[in-house]
PDB file of C-alpha atoms and ligand atoms in Angstrom:
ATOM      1  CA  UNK S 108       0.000   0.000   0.000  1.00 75.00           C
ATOM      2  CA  UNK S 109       1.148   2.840  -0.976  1.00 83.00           C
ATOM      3  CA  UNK S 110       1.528   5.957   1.711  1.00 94.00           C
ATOM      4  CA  UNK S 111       0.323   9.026   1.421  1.00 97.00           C
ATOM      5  CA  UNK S 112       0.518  12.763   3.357  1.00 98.00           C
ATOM      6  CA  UNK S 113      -1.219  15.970   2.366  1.00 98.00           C
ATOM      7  CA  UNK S 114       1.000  19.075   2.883  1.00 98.00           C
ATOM      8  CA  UNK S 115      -1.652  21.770   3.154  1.00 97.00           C
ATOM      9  CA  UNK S 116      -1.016  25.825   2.947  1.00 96.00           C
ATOM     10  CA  UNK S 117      -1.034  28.913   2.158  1.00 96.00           C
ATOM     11  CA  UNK S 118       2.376  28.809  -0.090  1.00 97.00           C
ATOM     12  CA  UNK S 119       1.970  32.558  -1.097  1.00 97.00           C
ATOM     13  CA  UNK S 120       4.563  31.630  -1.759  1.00 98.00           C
ATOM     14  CA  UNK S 121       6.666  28.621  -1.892  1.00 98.00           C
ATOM     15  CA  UNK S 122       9.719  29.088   0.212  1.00 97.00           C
ATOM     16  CA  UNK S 123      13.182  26.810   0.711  1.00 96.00           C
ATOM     17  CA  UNK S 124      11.450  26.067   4.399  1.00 94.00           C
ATOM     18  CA  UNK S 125       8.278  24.267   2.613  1.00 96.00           C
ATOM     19  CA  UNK S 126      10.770  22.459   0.066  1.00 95.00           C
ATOM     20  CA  UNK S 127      12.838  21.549   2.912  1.00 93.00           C
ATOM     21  CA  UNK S 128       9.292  20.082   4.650  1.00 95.00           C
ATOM     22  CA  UNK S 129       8.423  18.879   1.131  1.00 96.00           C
ATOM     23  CA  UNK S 130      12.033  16.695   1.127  1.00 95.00           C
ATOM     24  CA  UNK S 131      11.602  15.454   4.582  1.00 94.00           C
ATOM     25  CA  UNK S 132       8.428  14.150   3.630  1.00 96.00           C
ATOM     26  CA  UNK S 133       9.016  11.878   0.880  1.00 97.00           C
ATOM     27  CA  UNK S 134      11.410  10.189   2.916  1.00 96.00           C
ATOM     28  CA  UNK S 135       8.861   9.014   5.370  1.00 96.00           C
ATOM     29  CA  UNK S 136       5.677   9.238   3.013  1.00 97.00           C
ATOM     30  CA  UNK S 137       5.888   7.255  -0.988  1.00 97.00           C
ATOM     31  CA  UNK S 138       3.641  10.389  -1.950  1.00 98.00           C
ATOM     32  CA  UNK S 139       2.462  13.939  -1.300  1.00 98.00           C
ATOM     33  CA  UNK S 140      -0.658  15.729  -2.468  1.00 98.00           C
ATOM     34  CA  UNK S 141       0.620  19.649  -1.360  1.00 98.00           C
ATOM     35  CA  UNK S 142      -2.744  21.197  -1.460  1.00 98.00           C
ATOM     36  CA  UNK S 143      -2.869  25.179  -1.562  1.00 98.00           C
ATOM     37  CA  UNK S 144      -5.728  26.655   0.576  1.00 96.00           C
ATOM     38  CA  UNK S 145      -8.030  29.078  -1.242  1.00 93.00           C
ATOM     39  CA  UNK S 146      -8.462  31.224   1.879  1.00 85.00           C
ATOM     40  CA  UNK S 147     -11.609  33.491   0.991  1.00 80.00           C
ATOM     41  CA  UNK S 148     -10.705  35.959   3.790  1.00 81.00           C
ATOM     42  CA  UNK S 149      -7.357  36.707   3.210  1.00 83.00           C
ATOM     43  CA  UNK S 150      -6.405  38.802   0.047  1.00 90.00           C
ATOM     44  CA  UNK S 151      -2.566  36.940  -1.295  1.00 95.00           C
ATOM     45  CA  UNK S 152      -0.095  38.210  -3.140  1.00 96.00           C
ATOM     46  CA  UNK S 153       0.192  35.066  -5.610  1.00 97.00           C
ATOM     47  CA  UNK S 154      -3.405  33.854  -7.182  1.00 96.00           C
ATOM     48  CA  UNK S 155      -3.850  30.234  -6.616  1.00 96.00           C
ATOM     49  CA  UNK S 156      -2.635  29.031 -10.295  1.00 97.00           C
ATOM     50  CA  UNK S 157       0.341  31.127  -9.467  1.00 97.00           C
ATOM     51  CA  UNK S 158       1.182  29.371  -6.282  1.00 98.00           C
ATOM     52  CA  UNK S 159       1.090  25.949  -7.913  1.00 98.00           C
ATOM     53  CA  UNK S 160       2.660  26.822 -11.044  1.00 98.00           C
ATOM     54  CA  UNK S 161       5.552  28.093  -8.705  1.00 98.00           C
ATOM     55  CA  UNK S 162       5.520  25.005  -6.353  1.00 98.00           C
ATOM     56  CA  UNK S 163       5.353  22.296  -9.688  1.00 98.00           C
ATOM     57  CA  UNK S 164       8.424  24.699 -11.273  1.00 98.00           C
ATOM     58  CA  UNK S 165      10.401  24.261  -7.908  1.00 98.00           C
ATOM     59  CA  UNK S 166       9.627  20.558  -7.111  1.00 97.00           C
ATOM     60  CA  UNK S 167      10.268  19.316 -10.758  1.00 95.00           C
ATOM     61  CA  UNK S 168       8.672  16.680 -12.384  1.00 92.00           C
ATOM     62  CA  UNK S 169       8.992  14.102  -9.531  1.00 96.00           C
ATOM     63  CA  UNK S 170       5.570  11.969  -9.659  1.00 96.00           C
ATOM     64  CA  UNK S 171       5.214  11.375  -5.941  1.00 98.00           C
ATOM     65  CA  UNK S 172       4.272  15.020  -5.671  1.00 98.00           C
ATOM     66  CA  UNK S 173       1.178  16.129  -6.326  1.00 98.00           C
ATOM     67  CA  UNK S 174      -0.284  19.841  -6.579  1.00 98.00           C
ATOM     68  CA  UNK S 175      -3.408  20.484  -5.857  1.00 98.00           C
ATOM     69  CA  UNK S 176      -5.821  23.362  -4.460  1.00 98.00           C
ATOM     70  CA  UNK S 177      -9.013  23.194  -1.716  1.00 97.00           C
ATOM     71  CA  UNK S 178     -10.898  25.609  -0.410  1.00 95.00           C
ATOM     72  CA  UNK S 179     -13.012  23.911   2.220  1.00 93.00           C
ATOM     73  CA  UNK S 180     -11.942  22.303   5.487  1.00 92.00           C
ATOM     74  CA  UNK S 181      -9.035  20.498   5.486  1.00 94.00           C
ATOM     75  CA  UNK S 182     -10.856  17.427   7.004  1.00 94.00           C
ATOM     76  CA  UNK S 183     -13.223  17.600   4.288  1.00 94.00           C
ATOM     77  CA  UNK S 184     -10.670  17.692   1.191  1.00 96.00           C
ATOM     78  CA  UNK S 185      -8.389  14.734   3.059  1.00 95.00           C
ATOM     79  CA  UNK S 186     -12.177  12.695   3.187  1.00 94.00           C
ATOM     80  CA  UNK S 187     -12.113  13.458  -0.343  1.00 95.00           C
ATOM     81  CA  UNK S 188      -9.393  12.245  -1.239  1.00 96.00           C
ATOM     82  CA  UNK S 189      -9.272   9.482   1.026  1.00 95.00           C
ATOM     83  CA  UNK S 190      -6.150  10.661   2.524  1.00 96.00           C
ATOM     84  CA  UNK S 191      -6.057  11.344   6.306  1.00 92.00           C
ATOM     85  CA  UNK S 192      -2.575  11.930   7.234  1.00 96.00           C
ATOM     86  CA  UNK S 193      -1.541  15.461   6.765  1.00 96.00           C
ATOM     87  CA  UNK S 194       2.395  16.905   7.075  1.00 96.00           C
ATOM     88  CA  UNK S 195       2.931  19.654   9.381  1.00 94.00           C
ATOM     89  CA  UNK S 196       6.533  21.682  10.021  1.00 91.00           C
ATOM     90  CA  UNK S 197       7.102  23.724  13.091  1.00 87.00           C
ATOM     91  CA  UNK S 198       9.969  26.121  12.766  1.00 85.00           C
ATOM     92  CA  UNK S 199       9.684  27.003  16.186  1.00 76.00           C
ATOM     93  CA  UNK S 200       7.950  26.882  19.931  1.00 76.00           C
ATOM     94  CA  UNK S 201       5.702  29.774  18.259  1.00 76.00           C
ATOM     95  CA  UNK S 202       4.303  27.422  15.706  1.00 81.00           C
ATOM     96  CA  UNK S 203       3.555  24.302  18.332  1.00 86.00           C
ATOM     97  CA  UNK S 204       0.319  26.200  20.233  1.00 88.00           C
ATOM     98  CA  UNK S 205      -1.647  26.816  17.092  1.00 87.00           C
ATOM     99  CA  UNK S 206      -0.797  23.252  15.257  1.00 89.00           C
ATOM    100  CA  UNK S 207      -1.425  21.278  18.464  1.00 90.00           C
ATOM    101  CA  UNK S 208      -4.648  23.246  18.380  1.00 90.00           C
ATOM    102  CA  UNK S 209      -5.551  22.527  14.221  1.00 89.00           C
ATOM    103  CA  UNK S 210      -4.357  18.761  14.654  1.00 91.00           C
ATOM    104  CA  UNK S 211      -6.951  18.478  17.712  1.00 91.00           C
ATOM    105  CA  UNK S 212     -10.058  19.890  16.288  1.00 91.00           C
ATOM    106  CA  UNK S 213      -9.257  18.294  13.096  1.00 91.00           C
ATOM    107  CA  UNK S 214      -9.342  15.110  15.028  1.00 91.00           C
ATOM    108  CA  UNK S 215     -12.739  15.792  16.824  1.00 92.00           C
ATOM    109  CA  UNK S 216     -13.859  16.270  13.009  1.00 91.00           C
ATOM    110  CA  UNK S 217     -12.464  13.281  12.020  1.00 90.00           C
ATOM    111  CA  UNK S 218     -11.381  10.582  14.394  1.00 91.00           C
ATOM    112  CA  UNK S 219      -9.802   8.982  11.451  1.00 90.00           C
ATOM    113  CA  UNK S 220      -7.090  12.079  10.982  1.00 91.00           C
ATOM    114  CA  UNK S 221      -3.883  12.067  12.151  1.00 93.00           C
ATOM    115  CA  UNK S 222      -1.192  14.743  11.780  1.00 94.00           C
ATOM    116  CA  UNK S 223       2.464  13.980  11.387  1.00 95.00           C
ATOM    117  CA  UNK S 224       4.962  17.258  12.451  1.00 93.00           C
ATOM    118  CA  UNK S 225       8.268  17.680  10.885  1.00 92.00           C
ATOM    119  CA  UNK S 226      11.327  20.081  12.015  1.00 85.00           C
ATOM    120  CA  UNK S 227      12.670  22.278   9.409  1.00 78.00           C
ATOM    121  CA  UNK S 228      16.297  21.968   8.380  1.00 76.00           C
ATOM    122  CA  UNK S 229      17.945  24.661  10.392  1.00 79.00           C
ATOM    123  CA  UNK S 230      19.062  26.861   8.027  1.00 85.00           C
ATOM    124  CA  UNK S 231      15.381  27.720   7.303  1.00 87.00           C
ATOM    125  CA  UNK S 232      13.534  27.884  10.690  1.00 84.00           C
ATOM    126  CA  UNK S 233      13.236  31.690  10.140  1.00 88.00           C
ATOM    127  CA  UNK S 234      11.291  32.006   7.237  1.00 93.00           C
ATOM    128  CA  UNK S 235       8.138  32.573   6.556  1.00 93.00           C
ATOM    129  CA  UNK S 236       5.678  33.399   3.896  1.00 94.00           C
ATOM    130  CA  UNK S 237       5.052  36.528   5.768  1.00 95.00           C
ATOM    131  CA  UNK S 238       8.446  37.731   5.665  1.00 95.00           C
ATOM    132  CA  UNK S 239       9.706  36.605   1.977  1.00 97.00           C
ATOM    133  CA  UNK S 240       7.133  38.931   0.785  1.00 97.00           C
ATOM    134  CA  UNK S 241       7.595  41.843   2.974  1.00 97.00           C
ATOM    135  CA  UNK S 242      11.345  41.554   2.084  1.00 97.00           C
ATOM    136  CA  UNK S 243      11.308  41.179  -1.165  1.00 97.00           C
ATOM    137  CA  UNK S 244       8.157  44.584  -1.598  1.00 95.00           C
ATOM    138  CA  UNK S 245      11.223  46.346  -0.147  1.00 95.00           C
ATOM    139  CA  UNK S 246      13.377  45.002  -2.790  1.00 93.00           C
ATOM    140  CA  UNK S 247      15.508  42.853  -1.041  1.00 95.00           C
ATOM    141  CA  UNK S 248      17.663  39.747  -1.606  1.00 95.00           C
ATOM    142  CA  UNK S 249      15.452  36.974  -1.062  1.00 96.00           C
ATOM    143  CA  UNK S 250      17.694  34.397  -3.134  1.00 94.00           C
ATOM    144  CA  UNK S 251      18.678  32.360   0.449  1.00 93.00           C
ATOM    145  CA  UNK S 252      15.035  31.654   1.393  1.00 96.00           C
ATOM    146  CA  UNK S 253      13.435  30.668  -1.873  1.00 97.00           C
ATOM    147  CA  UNK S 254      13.711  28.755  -4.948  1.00 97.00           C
ATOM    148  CA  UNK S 255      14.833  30.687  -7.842  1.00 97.00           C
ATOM    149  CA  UNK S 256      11.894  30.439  -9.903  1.00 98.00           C
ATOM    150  CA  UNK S 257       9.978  32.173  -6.555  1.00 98.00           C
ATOM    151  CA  UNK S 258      12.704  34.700  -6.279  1.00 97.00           C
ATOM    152  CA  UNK S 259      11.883  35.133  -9.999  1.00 97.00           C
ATOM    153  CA  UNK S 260       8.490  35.606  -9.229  1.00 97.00           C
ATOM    154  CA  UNK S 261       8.567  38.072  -6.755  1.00 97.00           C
ATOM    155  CA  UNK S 262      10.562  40.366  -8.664  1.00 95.00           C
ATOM    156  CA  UNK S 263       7.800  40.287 -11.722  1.00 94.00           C
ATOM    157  CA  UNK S 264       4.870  40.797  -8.706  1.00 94.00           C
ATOM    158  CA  UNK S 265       6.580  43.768  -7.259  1.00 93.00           C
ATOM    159  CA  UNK S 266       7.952  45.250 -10.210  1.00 87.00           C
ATOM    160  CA  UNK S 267       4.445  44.968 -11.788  1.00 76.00           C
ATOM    161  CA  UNK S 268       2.995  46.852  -8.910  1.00 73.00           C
ATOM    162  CA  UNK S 269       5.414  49.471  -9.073  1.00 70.00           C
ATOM    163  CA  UNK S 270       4.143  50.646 -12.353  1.00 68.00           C
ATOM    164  CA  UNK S 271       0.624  50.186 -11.876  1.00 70.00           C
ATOM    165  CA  UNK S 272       1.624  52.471  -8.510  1.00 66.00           C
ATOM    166  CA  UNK S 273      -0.003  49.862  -5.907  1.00 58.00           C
TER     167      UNK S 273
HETATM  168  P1  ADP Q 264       3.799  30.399   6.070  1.00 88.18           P
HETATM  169  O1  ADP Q 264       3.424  30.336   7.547  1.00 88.18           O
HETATM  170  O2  ADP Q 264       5.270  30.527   5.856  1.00 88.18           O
HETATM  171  O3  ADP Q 264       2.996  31.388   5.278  1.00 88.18           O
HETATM  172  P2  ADP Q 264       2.138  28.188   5.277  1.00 88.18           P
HETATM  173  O4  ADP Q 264       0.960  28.748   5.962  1.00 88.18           O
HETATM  174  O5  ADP Q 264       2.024  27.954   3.829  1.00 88.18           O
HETATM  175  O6  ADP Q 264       3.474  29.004   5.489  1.00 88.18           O
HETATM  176  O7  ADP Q 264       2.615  26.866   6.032  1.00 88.18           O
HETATM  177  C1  ADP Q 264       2.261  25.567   5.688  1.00 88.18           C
HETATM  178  C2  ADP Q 264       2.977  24.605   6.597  1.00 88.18           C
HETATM  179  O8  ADP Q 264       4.388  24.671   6.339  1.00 88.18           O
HETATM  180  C3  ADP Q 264       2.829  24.851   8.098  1.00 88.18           C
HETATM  181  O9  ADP Q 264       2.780  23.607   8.760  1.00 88.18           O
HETATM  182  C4  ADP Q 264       4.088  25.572   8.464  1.00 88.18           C
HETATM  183  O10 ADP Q 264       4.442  25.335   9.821  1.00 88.18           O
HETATM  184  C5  ADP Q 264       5.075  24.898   7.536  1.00 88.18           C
HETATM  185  N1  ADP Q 264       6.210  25.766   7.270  1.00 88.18           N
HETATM  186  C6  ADP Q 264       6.212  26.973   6.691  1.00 88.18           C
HETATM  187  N2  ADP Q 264       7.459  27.486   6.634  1.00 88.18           N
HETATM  188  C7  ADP Q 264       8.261  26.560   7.200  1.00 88.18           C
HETATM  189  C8  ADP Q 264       9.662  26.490   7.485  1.00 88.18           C
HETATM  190  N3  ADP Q 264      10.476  27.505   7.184  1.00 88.18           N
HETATM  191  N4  ADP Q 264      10.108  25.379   8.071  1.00 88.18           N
HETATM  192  C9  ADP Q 264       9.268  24.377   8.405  1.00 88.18           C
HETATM  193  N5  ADP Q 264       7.959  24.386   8.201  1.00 88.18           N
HETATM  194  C10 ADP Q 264       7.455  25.456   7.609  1.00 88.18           C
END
């Protein structure tokens, strides 16, 4: 039987800390489906398409990842798919409060669910989504904490911003 983990998201956008999670992961799991959450309430700087295309460009072409999107519960799109283990990182003792909180309600939804944490390497512990794009609106050198097809990325976003004035 084959196993399989969902790595769910935001990704807006893909940083070396998620491929670092993505790496650990297929060396416990045969596959992962990372699924991008299509959070209604939050505006992102990447559209979802954008945020895939950029993960797929970064992970390759290796079959046992998957890209996929979701915008319902997370207990609801791992019923779906029939897939209830889902890969977690925590980065730090920040991260631990609200994942011990997600992994229990998400196993009061669904007894069946179980959630498997994952350090990040240290060299990426620090970064965030959160940060990679204040960093690089500022123009900044964000070539150590992403791939270069995201670093790529940002530049077109923020340049393209820049001359529509937002
Ligand atoms: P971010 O918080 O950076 O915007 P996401 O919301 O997309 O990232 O996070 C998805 C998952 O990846 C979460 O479990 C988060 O803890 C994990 N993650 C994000 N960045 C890192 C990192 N640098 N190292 C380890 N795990 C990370």
């Amino acid at each position: 039987m084959l196993r399989k983990a969902i790595y769910p998201g935001s990704f807006d956008p893909l940083t070396n800390g998620h491929l670092s999670l993505i790496q650990r992961g297929l060396k416990i799991f045969d596959g992962l489906v990372v699924a991008v959450l299509m959070n209604p309430s939050k505006t992102p700087l990447f559209t979802v398409q954008e945020r895939k295309d950029l993960i797929r460009a970064a992970v390759g072409d290796d079959p046992r990842v998957e890209v996929d999107s979701f915008d319902s519960l997370l207990v609801t799109y791992a019923k779906k798919r029939a897939i209830h283990t889902v890969l977690r990182g925590l980065r730090a003792v920040s991260d631990f409060e609200y994942e011990f909180q997600l992994a229990n309600v998400n196993r009061k939804l669904d007894p069946e669910f179980e959630s498997v944490f994952v350090m990040t390497g240290e060299d990426y512990f620090f970064v965030t989504g959160k940060l990679v794009r204040e960093v690089a609106s500022f123009g900044g050198d964000v070539s150590g904490m992403v791939p270069p097809v995201v670093a790529e990325g940002l530049r077109a976003k923020f340049a393209g911003k820049a001359r529509r004035g937002s």
